[in-house]
Amino acid sequence: MVTFIVASASAQPPPSTPPSVAPVEASNAVINLSAAQATLLVGVTAALITLATTALVGRRESRRYRVEFATRQLNELYAPIKLLLAQDAVLANQLKGGSSDGKHLLEDVNSILADAGRLAIAKQIVAINRKISGVLESKSGLCSGPIPVSFSKFLGHYYMLDRAVSGEPFVPNAEFEYFPKQFEQDIDSGYESLRTGVVKGLGPWYRRR
């Protein structure tokens, strides 16, 4: 009986060692690192989205400002003068009797002053030029780029014309004697350039109208 008991005792398996906690600690370390990376990724993504949104809004605001300013240039400077010049051209042609070879107003001022009908037309021309002069003097700051030389030449021509048609003495000046054709060209080119820019800035929905 003693021998059996000893043999049985020696046959029992050795007590198992308690499980190690090291793998659990390593697993926790991996989880903590992944959470930190996720937080960083979310923060970077949010920052990039904010930057992209800010840039997009900035571009839209810049485009809106350009369209609004170009519209103001058209409405307050170029379009009014363009309309007035069209009226001026009709009256100038009428004053010459429909002939392109007719004398310019300042060249024929004495004859015009003696003809009530032609003088009435000349006074209408002066009135239109006065309106153009008012626009130039108050709105030239809306020019696209530097103020063209033709603007000042037009004003010089108008001042001479006004005095001549009023029968007042004036000092002839060859530089201002004739209507400056470049003035009309500068107005037309500025108008077309701004109008094209406004249409592009408004987008394709406007161009399809």
Short mmCIF file of N, CA, C and O in Angstrom, two decimals, residues 3-122:
data_model
loop_
_atom_site.label_atom_id
_atom_site.label_comp_id
_atom_site.label_asym_id
_atom_site.label_seq_id
_atom_site.Cartn_x
_atom_site.Cartn_y
_atom_site.Cartn_z
N THR A 3 3.83 1.58 -1.26
CA THR A 3 4.42 1.74 -2.59
C THR A 3 3.43 2.31 -3.56
O THR A 3 3.74 3.19 -4.37
N PHE A 4 2.20 1.95 -3.51
CA PHE A 4 1.15 2.42 -4.42
C PHE A 4 0.91 3.90 -4.22
O PHE A 4 0.78 4.66 -5.19
N ILE A 5 0.94 4.28 -2.99
CA ILE A 5 0.69 5.70 -2.72
C ILE A 5 1.82 6.56 -3.25
O ILE A 5 1.61 7.59 -3.86
N VAL A 6 3.07 6.10 -3.06
CA VAL A 6 4.21 6.88 -3.57
C VAL A 6 4.19 6.98 -5.06
O VAL A 6 4.41 8.03 -5.65
N ALA A 7 3.90 5.86 -5.69
CA ALA A 7 3.85 5.88 -7.16
C ALA A 7 2.77 6.81 -7.64
O ALA A 7 2.94 7.53 -8.61
N SER A 8 1.64 6.78 -6.96
CA SER A 8 0.54 7.66 -7.39
C SER A 8 0.92 9.11 -7.22
O SER A 8 0.63 9.97 -8.05
N ALA A 9 1.61 9.42 -6.15
CA ALA A 9 2.01 10.81 -5.94
C ALA A 9 2.99 11.28 -6.98
O ALA A 9 2.92 12.39 -7.46
N SER A 10 3.91 10.41 -7.34
CA SER A 10 4.89 10.83 -8.34
C SER A 10 4.30 10.91 -9.73
O SER A 10 4.83 11.57 -10.59
N ALA A 11 3.17 10.22 -9.96
CA ALA A 11 2.56 10.24 -11.30
C ALA A 11 1.75 11.49 -11.54
O ALA A 11 1.35 11.75 -12.64
N GLN A 12 1.43 12.25 -10.51
CA GLN A 12 0.63 13.45 -10.70
C GLN A 12 1.42 14.48 -11.52
O GLN A 12 2.62 14.64 -11.33
N PRO A 13 0.75 15.18 -12.42
CA PRO A 13 1.46 16.19 -13.23
C PRO A 13 1.91 17.35 -12.38
O PRO A 13 1.28 17.67 -11.36
N PRO A 14 3.00 17.95 -12.74
CA PRO A 14 3.49 19.09 -11.98
C PRO A 14 2.49 20.23 -12.03
O PRO A 14 1.76 20.38 -13.00
N PRO A 15 2.41 20.98 -10.98
CA PRO A 15 1.45 22.12 -10.99
C PRO A 15 1.76 23.08 -12.13
O PRO A 15 2.90 23.39 -12.41
N SER A 16 0.68 23.52 -12.82
CA SER A 16 0.87 24.43 -13.97
C SER A 16 1.25 25.81 -13.47
O SER A 16 0.79 26.26 -12.43
N THR A 17 2.09 26.47 -14.29
CA THR A 17 2.52 27.83 -13.95
C THR A 17 1.42 28.81 -14.29
O THR A 17 0.68 28.62 -15.25
N PRO A 18 1.28 29.84 -13.51
CA PRO A 18 0.21 30.82 -13.80
C PRO A 18 0.46 31.47 -15.17
O PRO A 18 1.59 31.66 -15.58
N PRO A 19 -0.61 31.78 -15.90
CA PRO A 19 -0.45 32.40 -17.25
C PRO A 19 0.25 33.75 -17.16
O PRO A 19 0.02 34.54 -16.26
N SER A 20 1.07 33.99 -18.18
CA SER A 20 1.81 35.26 -18.24
C SER A 20 0.88 36.38 -18.69
O SER A 20 0.03 36.18 -19.56
N VAL A 21 1.04 37.55 -18.16
CA VAL A 21 0.21 38.71 -18.54
C VAL A 21 0.90 39.57 -19.57
O VAL A 21 0.36 40.57 -20.00
N ALA A 22 2.11 39.19 -19.95
CA ALA A 22 2.87 40.00 -20.92
C ALA A 22 2.15 40.17 -22.24
O ALA A 22 2.08 41.27 -22.78
N PRO A 23 1.57 39.08 -22.82
CA PRO A 23 0.87 39.27 -24.10
C PRO A 23 -0.27 40.26 -24.00
O PRO A 23 -0.52 41.01 -24.90
N VAL A 24 -0.97 40.28 -22.87
CA VAL A 24 -2.07 41.22 -22.71
C VAL A 24 -1.55 42.64 -22.72
O VAL A 24 -2.12 43.54 -23.34
N GLU A 25 -0.44 42.87 -22.04
CA GLU A 25 0.14 44.22 -22.00
C GLU A 25 0.55 44.66 -23.40
O GLU A 25 0.35 45.80 -23.80
N ALA A 26 1.15 43.75 -24.16
CA ALA A 26 1.57 44.09 -25.53
C ALA A 26 0.36 44.43 -26.38
O ALA A 26 0.38 45.36 -27.17
N SER A 27 -0.74 43.66 -26.21
CA SER A 27 -1.95 43.91 -26.99
C SER A 27 -2.53 45.27 -26.66
O SER A 27 -2.95 46.02 -27.53
N ASN A 28 -2.53 45.62 -25.35
CA ASN A 28 -3.03 46.93 -24.96
C ASN A 28 -2.20 48.05 -25.58
O ASN A 28 -2.71 49.09 -25.96
N ALA A 29 -0.91 47.86 -25.68
CA ALA A 29 -0.02 48.87 -26.26
C ALA A 29 -0.38 49.12 -27.72
O ALA A 29 -0.42 50.24 -28.19
N VAL A 30 -0.67 48.03 -28.45
CA VAL A 30 -1.05 48.16 -29.86
C VAL A 30 -2.37 48.91 -30.00
O VAL A 30 -2.54 49.79 -30.81
N ILE A 31 -3.32 48.61 -29.15
CA ILE A 31 -4.62 49.28 -29.20
C ILE A 31 -4.49 50.76 -28.91
O ILE A 31 -5.05 51.61 -29.59
N ASN A 32 -3.70 51.09 -27.89
CA ASN A 32 -3.50 52.50 -27.56
C ASN A 32 -2.83 53.24 -28.70
O ASN A 32 -3.18 54.37 -29.02
N LEU A 33 -1.87 52.66 -29.38
CA LEU A 33 -1.17 53.30 -30.50
C LEU A 33 -2.12 53.52 -31.67
O LEU A 33 -2.12 54.56 -32.31
N SER A 34 -2.95 52.58 -31.96
CA SER A 34 -3.91 52.71 -33.05
C SER A 34 -4.90 53.83 -32.77
O SER A 34 -5.27 54.59 -33.66
N ALA A 35 -5.34 53.97 -31.57
CA ALA A 35 -6.27 55.05 -31.21
C ALA A 35 -5.61 56.41 -31.41
O ALA A 35 -6.23 57.37 -31.89
N ALA A 36 -4.34 56.52 -31.04
CA ALA A 36 -3.62 57.79 -31.21
C ALA A 36 -3.48 58.14 -32.69
O ALA A 36 -3.65 59.29 -33.10
N GLN A 37 -3.18 57.10 -33.48
CA GLN A 37 -3.05 57.34 -34.91
C GLN A 37 -4.38 57.77 -35.52
O GLN A 37 -4.43 58.66 -36.38
N ALA A 38 -5.45 57.13 -35.09
CA ALA A 38 -6.77 57.49 -35.62
C ALA A 38 -7.13 58.93 -35.27
O ALA A 38 -7.66 59.67 -36.09
N THR A 39 -6.83 59.32 -34.04
CA THR A 39 -7.11 60.69 -33.63
C THR A 39 -6.32 61.69 -34.47
O THR A 39 -6.84 62.72 -34.91
N LEU A 40 -5.05 61.36 -34.70
CA LEU A 40 -4.21 62.24 -35.52
C LEU A 40 -4.73 62.32 -36.94
O LEU A 40 -4.79 63.40 -37.55
N LEU A 41 -5.13 61.18 -37.49
CA LEU A 41 -5.64 61.14 -38.86
C LEU A 41 -6.91 61.97 -39.00
O LEU A 41 -7.08 62.72 -39.97
N VAL A 42 -7.80 61.82 -38.02
CA VAL A 42 -9.04 62.62 -38.06
C VAL A 42 -8.73 64.11 -37.99
O VAL A 42 -9.32 64.92 -38.70
N GLY A 43 -7.78 64.47 -37.14
CA GLY A 43 -7.42 65.89 -37.01
C GLY A 43 -6.83 66.44 -38.29
O GLY A 43 -7.18 67.55 -38.73
N VAL A 44 -5.93 65.67 -38.91
CA VAL A 44 -5.31 66.13 -40.17
C VAL A 44 -6.35 66.24 -41.27
O VAL A 44 -6.38 67.21 -42.04
N THR A 45 -7.24 65.26 -41.36
CA THR A 45 -8.30 65.29 -42.38
C THR A 45 -9.20 66.50 -42.20
O THR A 45 -9.55 67.19 -43.17
N ALA A 46 -9.59 66.76 -40.95
CA ALA A 46 -10.45 67.92 -40.68
C ALA A 46 -9.75 69.22 -41.07
O ALA A 46 -10.37 70.13 -41.63
N ALA A 47 -8.45 69.30 -40.79
CA ALA A 47 -7.69 70.50 -41.13
C ALA A 47 -7.63 70.69 -42.64
O ALA A 47 -7.78 71.81 -43.15
N LEU A 48 -7.41 69.59 -43.37
CA LEU A 48 -7.34 69.68 -44.83
C LEU A 48 -8.69 70.09 -45.42
O LEU A 48 -8.75 70.91 -46.35
N ILE A 49 -9.77 69.53 -44.87
CA ILE A 49 -11.10 69.90 -45.35
C ILE A 49 -11.37 71.37 -45.08
O ILE A 49 -11.92 72.10 -45.92
N THR A 50 -10.96 71.86 -43.91
CA THR A 50 -11.15 73.28 -43.57
C THR A 50 -10.37 74.17 -44.52
O THR A 50 -10.89 75.19 -45.01
N LEU A 51 -9.13 73.79 -44.82
CA LEU A 51 -8.31 74.59 -45.74
C LEU A 51 -8.92 74.61 -47.13
O LEU A 51 -8.97 75.66 -47.79
N ALA A 52 -9.36 73.43 -47.60
CA ALA A 52 -9.96 73.36 -48.93
C ALA A 52 -11.23 74.18 -49.01
O ALA A 52 -11.47 74.90 -50.00
N THR A 53 -12.06 74.10 -47.96
CA THR A 53 -13.30 74.87 -47.93
C THR A 53 -13.03 76.37 -47.91
O THR A 53 -13.68 77.15 -48.62
N THR A 54 -12.04 76.76 -47.11
CA THR A 54 -11.68 78.18 -47.03
C THR A 54 -11.18 78.69 -48.37
O THR A 54 -11.54 79.80 -48.81
N ALA A 55 -10.35 77.89 -49.04
CA ALA A 55 -9.83 78.29 -50.35
C ALA A 55 -10.95 78.41 -51.37
O ALA A 55 -10.99 79.36 -52.17
N LEU A 56 -11.89 77.45 -51.34
CA LEU A 56 -13.02 77.49 -52.27
C LEU A 56 -13.90 78.71 -52.04
O LEU A 56 -14.28 79.41 -52.98
N VAL A 57 -14.20 78.97 -50.78
CA VAL A 57 -15.01 80.14 -50.45
C VAL A 57 -14.29 81.42 -50.84
O VAL A 57 -14.89 82.36 -51.37
N GLY A 58 -12.96 81.45 -50.62
CA GLY A 58 -12.18 82.62 -51.00
C GLY A 58 -12.22 82.88 -52.49
O GLY A 58 -12.37 84.03 -52.93
N ARG A 59 -12.11 81.82 -53.28
CA ARG A 59 -12.18 81.98 -54.74
C ARG A 59 -13.55 82.47 -55.18
O ARG A 59 -13.68 83.31 -56.07
N ARG A 60 -14.59 81.92 -54.55
CA ARG A 60 -15.94 82.35 -54.90
C ARG A 60 -16.17 83.81 -54.56
O ARG A 60 -16.77 84.56 -55.33
N GLU A 61 -15.69 84.22 -53.39
CA GLU A 61 -15.85 85.61 -52.98
C GLU A 61 -15.06 86.54 -53.90
O GLU A 61 -15.53 87.63 -54.24
N SER A 62 -13.86 86.11 -54.30
CA SER A 62 -13.04 86.91 -55.19
C SER A 62 -13.73 87.06 -56.54
O SER A 62 -13.76 88.16 -57.12
N ARG A 63 -14.28 85.96 -57.05
CA ARG A 63 -14.99 86.03 -58.34
C ARG A 63 -16.22 86.91 -58.23
O ARG A 63 -16.51 87.71 -59.13
N ARG A 64 -16.95 86.79 -57.13
CA ARG A 64 -18.14 87.61 -56.94
C ARG A 64 -17.79 89.08 -56.91
O ARG A 64 -18.47 89.92 -57.51
N TYR A 65 -16.68 89.42 -56.22
CA TYR A 65 -16.25 90.82 -56.15
C TYR A 65 -15.89 91.33 -57.55
O TYR A 65 -16.25 92.45 -57.92
N ARG A 66 -15.14 90.50 -58.31
CA ARG A 66 -14.73 90.94 -59.66
C ARG A 66 -15.93 91.17 -60.55
O ARG A 66 -15.98 92.14 -61.32
N VAL A 67 -16.93 90.29 -60.46
CA VAL A 67 -18.13 90.45 -61.28
C VAL A 67 -18.89 91.71 -60.87
O VAL A 67 -19.34 92.48 -61.73
N GLU A 68 -19.01 91.93 -59.58
CA GLU A 68 -19.73 93.12 -59.10
C GLU A 68 -19.03 94.41 -59.51
O GLU A 68 -19.67 95.37 -59.93
N PHE A 69 -17.69 94.43 -59.42
CA PHE A 69 -16.95 95.64 -59.78
C PHE A 69 -17.01 95.88 -61.28
O PHE A 69 -17.18 97.01 -61.73
N ALA A 70 -16.88 94.81 -62.07
CA ALA A 70 -16.95 94.96 -63.52
C ALA A 70 -18.34 95.44 -63.94
O ALA A 70 -18.47 96.26 -64.86
N THR A 71 -19.37 94.95 -63.26
CA THR A 71 -20.74 95.40 -63.55
C THR A 71 -20.89 96.89 -63.23
O THR A 71 -21.54 97.64 -63.97
N ARG A 72 -20.27 97.31 -62.15
CA ARG A 72 -20.31 98.73 -61.80
C ARG A 72 -19.57 99.57 -62.85
O ARG A 72 -20.04 100.65 -63.23
N GLN A 73 -18.43 99.09 -63.31
CA GLN A 73 -17.70 99.81 -64.35
C GLN A 73 -18.55 99.97 -65.61
O GLN A 73 -18.57 101.04 -66.24
N LEU A 74 -19.24 98.90 -65.97
CA LEU A 74 -20.10 98.95 -67.15
C LEU A 74 -21.25 99.93 -66.96
O LEU A 74 -21.51 100.78 -67.81
N ASN A 75 -21.95 99.80 -65.83
CA ASN A 75 -23.17 100.58 -65.61
C ASN A 75 -22.91 102.06 -65.38
O ASN A 75 -23.76 102.90 -65.73
N GLU A 76 -21.76 102.39 -64.79
CA GLU A 76 -21.52 103.78 -64.41
C GLU A 76 -20.57 104.53 -65.34
O GLU A 76 -20.60 105.77 -65.35
N LEU A 77 -19.77 103.81 -66.11
CA LEU A 77 -18.80 104.51 -66.97
C LEU A 77 -18.97 104.16 -68.44
O LEU A 77 -19.35 105.01 -69.25
N TYR A 78 -18.70 102.92 -68.79
CA TYR A 78 -18.62 102.56 -70.20
C TYR A 78 -19.96 102.53 -70.93
O TYR A 78 -20.08 103.07 -72.04
N ALA A 79 -20.97 101.90 -70.36
CA ALA A 79 -22.26 101.80 -71.04
C ALA A 79 -22.93 103.17 -71.24
O ALA A 79 -23.41 103.45 -72.36
N PRO A 80 -22.98 104.04 -70.23
CA PRO A 80 -23.60 105.36 -70.46
C PRO A 80 -22.89 106.16 -71.56
O PRO A 80 -23.55 106.76 -72.41
N ILE A 81 -21.56 106.13 -71.56
CA ILE A 81 -20.83 106.89 -72.59
C ILE A 81 -21.05 106.27 -73.96
O ILE A 81 -21.19 106.98 -74.96
N LYS A 82 -21.10 104.95 -74.02
CA LYS A 82 -21.33 104.27 -75.30
C LYS A 82 -22.67 104.68 -75.89
O LYS A 82 -22.78 104.94 -77.10
N LEU A 83 -23.70 104.75 -75.06
CA LEU A 83 -25.02 105.17 -75.53
C LEU A 83 -25.01 106.63 -75.99
O LEU A 83 -25.59 106.97 -77.03
N LEU A 84 -24.34 107.48 -75.23
CA LEU A 84 -24.28 108.90 -75.59
C LEU A 84 -23.50 109.12 -76.88
O LEU A 84 -23.86 109.97 -77.70
N LEU A 85 -22.44 108.35 -77.07
CA LEU A 85 -21.66 108.48 -78.30
C LEU A 85 -22.46 108.06 -79.53
O LEU A 85 -22.30 108.63 -80.61
N ALA A 86 -23.33 107.08 -79.34
CA ALA A 86 -24.18 106.65 -80.46
C ALA A 86 -25.13 107.79 -80.86
O ALA A 86 -25.35 108.03 -82.06
N GLN A 87 -25.67 108.50 -79.88
CA GLN A 87 -26.53 109.65 -80.18
C GLN A 87 -25.73 110.76 -80.83
O GLN A 87 -26.19 111.42 -81.78
N ASP A 88 -24.53 110.99 -80.32
CA ASP A 88 -23.66 112.03 -80.86
C ASP A 88 -23.35 111.77 -82.33
O ASP A 88 -23.34 112.70 -83.15
N ALA A 89 -23.10 110.51 -82.68
CA ALA A 89 -22.75 110.16 -84.06
C ALA A 89 -23.91 110.45 -85.01
O ALA A 89 -23.71 110.95 -86.13
N VAL A 90 -25.12 110.16 -84.56
CA VAL A 90 -26.30 110.41 -85.40
C VAL A 90 -26.45 111.91 -85.67
O VAL A 90 -26.69 112.34 -86.81
N LEU A 91 -26.30 112.71 -84.62
CA LEU A 91 -26.46 114.17 -84.77
C LEU A 91 -25.32 114.77 -85.60
O LEU A 91 -25.56 115.68 -86.41
N ALA A 92 -24.11 114.28 -85.40
CA ALA A 92 -22.98 114.79 -86.17
C ALA A 92 -23.17 114.52 -87.66
O ALA A 92 -22.86 115.37 -88.52
N ASN A 93 -23.69 113.33 -87.98
CA ASN A 93 -23.95 112.99 -89.38
C ASN A 93 -25.07 113.87 -89.94
O ASN A 93 -25.02 114.30 -91.10
N GLN A 94 -26.07 114.15 -89.10
CA GLN A 94 -27.16 115.02 -89.53
C GLN A 94 -26.67 116.44 -89.77
O GLN A 94 -27.11 117.12 -90.72
N LEU A 95 -25.76 116.89 -88.94
CA LEU A 95 -25.22 118.24 -89.08
C LEU A 95 -24.45 118.39 -90.38
O LEU A 95 -24.44 119.46 -91.00
N LYS A 96 -23.80 117.31 -90.82
CA LYS A 96 -23.04 117.33 -92.07
C LYS A 96 -23.92 117.07 -93.28
O LYS A 96 -23.42 117.01 -94.41
N GLY A 97 -25.22 116.91 -93.05
CA GLY A 97 -26.12 116.65 -94.17
C GLY A 97 -25.99 115.24 -94.69
O GLY A 97 -26.31 114.98 -95.86
N GLY A 98 -25.55 114.31 -93.85
CA GLY A 98 -25.41 112.92 -94.28
C GLY A 98 -24.17 112.64 -95.09
O GLY A 98 -23.96 111.52 -95.55
N SER A 99 -23.33 113.62 -95.27
CA SER A 99 -22.10 113.44 -96.05
C SER A 99 -20.91 113.23 -95.13
O SER A 99 -20.71 114.00 -94.18
N SER A 100 -20.13 112.18 -95.44
CA SER A 100 -18.93 111.93 -94.64
C SER A 100 -17.82 112.92 -94.96
O SER A 100 -16.83 113.01 -94.24
N ASP A 101 -18.00 113.66 -96.04
CA ASP A 101 -16.99 114.65 -96.44
C ASP A 101 -17.28 116.04 -95.89
O ASP A 101 -16.57 116.99 -96.20
N GLY A 102 -18.34 116.16 -95.12
CA GLY A 102 -18.70 117.46 -94.59
C GLY A 102 -17.67 117.98 -93.60
O GLY A 102 -16.87 117.23 -93.05
N LYS A 103 -17.72 119.28 -93.36
CA LYS A 103 -16.75 119.89 -92.44
C LYS A 103 -17.06 119.50 -91.00
O LYS A 103 -18.21 119.24 -90.65
N HIS A 104 -16.01 119.49 -90.20
CA HIS A 104 -16.22 119.28 -88.78
C HIS A 104 -16.85 120.53 -88.17
O HIS A 104 -16.74 121.64 -88.70
N LEU A 105 -17.51 120.35 -87.04
CA LEU A 105 -18.27 121.44 -86.44
C LEU A 105 -17.41 122.68 -86.20
O LEU A 105 -17.81 123.79 -86.55
N LEU A 106 -16.25 122.52 -85.61
CA LEU A 106 -15.41 123.67 -85.31
C LEU A 106 -14.85 124.33 -86.57
O LEU A 106 -14.50 125.51 -86.54
N GLU A 107 -14.77 123.57 -87.65
CA GLU A 107 -14.30 124.15 -88.91
C GLU A 107 -15.39 124.99 -89.56
O GLU A 107 -15.10 125.89 -90.36
N ASP A 108 -16.65 124.73 -89.23
CA ASP A 108 -17.78 125.37 -89.90
C ASP A 108 -18.65 126.14 -88.91
O ASP A 108 -19.83 126.37 -89.15
N VAL A 109 -18.05 126.54 -87.78
CA VAL A 109 -18.83 127.12 -86.70
C VAL A 109 -19.54 128.41 -87.10
O VAL A 109 -20.70 128.64 -86.69
N ASN A 110 -18.92 129.26 -87.89
CA ASN A 110 -19.56 130.54 -88.27
C ASN A 110 -20.80 130.29 -89.11
O ASN A 110 -21.83 130.95 -88.92
N SER A 111 -20.73 129.32 -90.02
CA SER A 111 -21.89 128.99 -90.85
C SER A 111 -23.00 128.39 -90.01
O SER A 111 -24.18 128.67 -90.21
N ILE A 112 -22.63 127.60 -89.04
CA ILE A 112 -23.61 126.96 -88.16
C ILE A 112 -24.32 127.99 -87.30
O ILE A 112 -25.54 127.95 -87.10
N LEU A 113 -23.56 128.95 -86.77
CA LEU A 113 -24.15 129.98 -85.93
C LEU A 113 -25.16 130.83 -86.70
O LEU A 113 -26.11 131.39 -86.11
N ALA A 114 -25.00 130.91 -88.02
CA ALA A 114 -25.90 131.71 -88.84
C ALA A 114 -27.12 130.91 -89.32
O ALA A 114 -28.02 131.48 -89.94
N ASP A 115 -27.16 129.61 -89.04
CA ASP A 115 -28.25 128.75 -89.50
C ASP A 115 -28.97 128.20 -88.27
O ASP A 115 -28.44 127.36 -87.53
N ALA A 116 -30.20 128.65 -88.02
CA ALA A 116 -30.93 128.27 -86.81
C ALA A 116 -31.12 126.75 -86.71
O ALA A 116 -31.00 126.16 -85.62
N GLY A 117 -31.41 126.12 -87.82
CA GLY A 117 -31.64 124.68 -87.82
C GLY A 117 -30.37 123.91 -87.46
O GLY A 117 -30.40 123.00 -86.60
N ARG A 118 -29.28 124.24 -88.09
CA ARG A 118 -28.01 123.56 -87.82
C ARG A 118 -27.49 123.90 -86.41
O ARG A 118 -26.90 123.06 -85.74
N LEU A 119 -27.77 125.14 -85.98
CA LEU A 119 -27.34 125.54 -84.65
C LEU A 119 -28.07 124.72 -83.58
O LEU A 119 -27.47 124.34 -82.56
N ALA A 120 -29.34 124.42 -83.81
CA ALA A 120 -30.10 123.61 -82.86
C ALA A 120 -29.48 122.21 -82.74
O ALA A 120 -29.38 121.65 -81.64
N ILE A 121 -29.05 121.67 -83.88
CA ILE A 121 -28.40 120.35 -83.86
C ILE A 121 -27.07 120.43 -83.11
O ILE A 121 -26.74 119.55 -82.30
N ALA A 122 -26.31 121.49 -83.40
CA ALA A 122 -25.01 121.66 -82.74
C ALA A 122 -25.17 121.77 -81.22
O ALA A 122 -24.36 121.23 -80.46
#
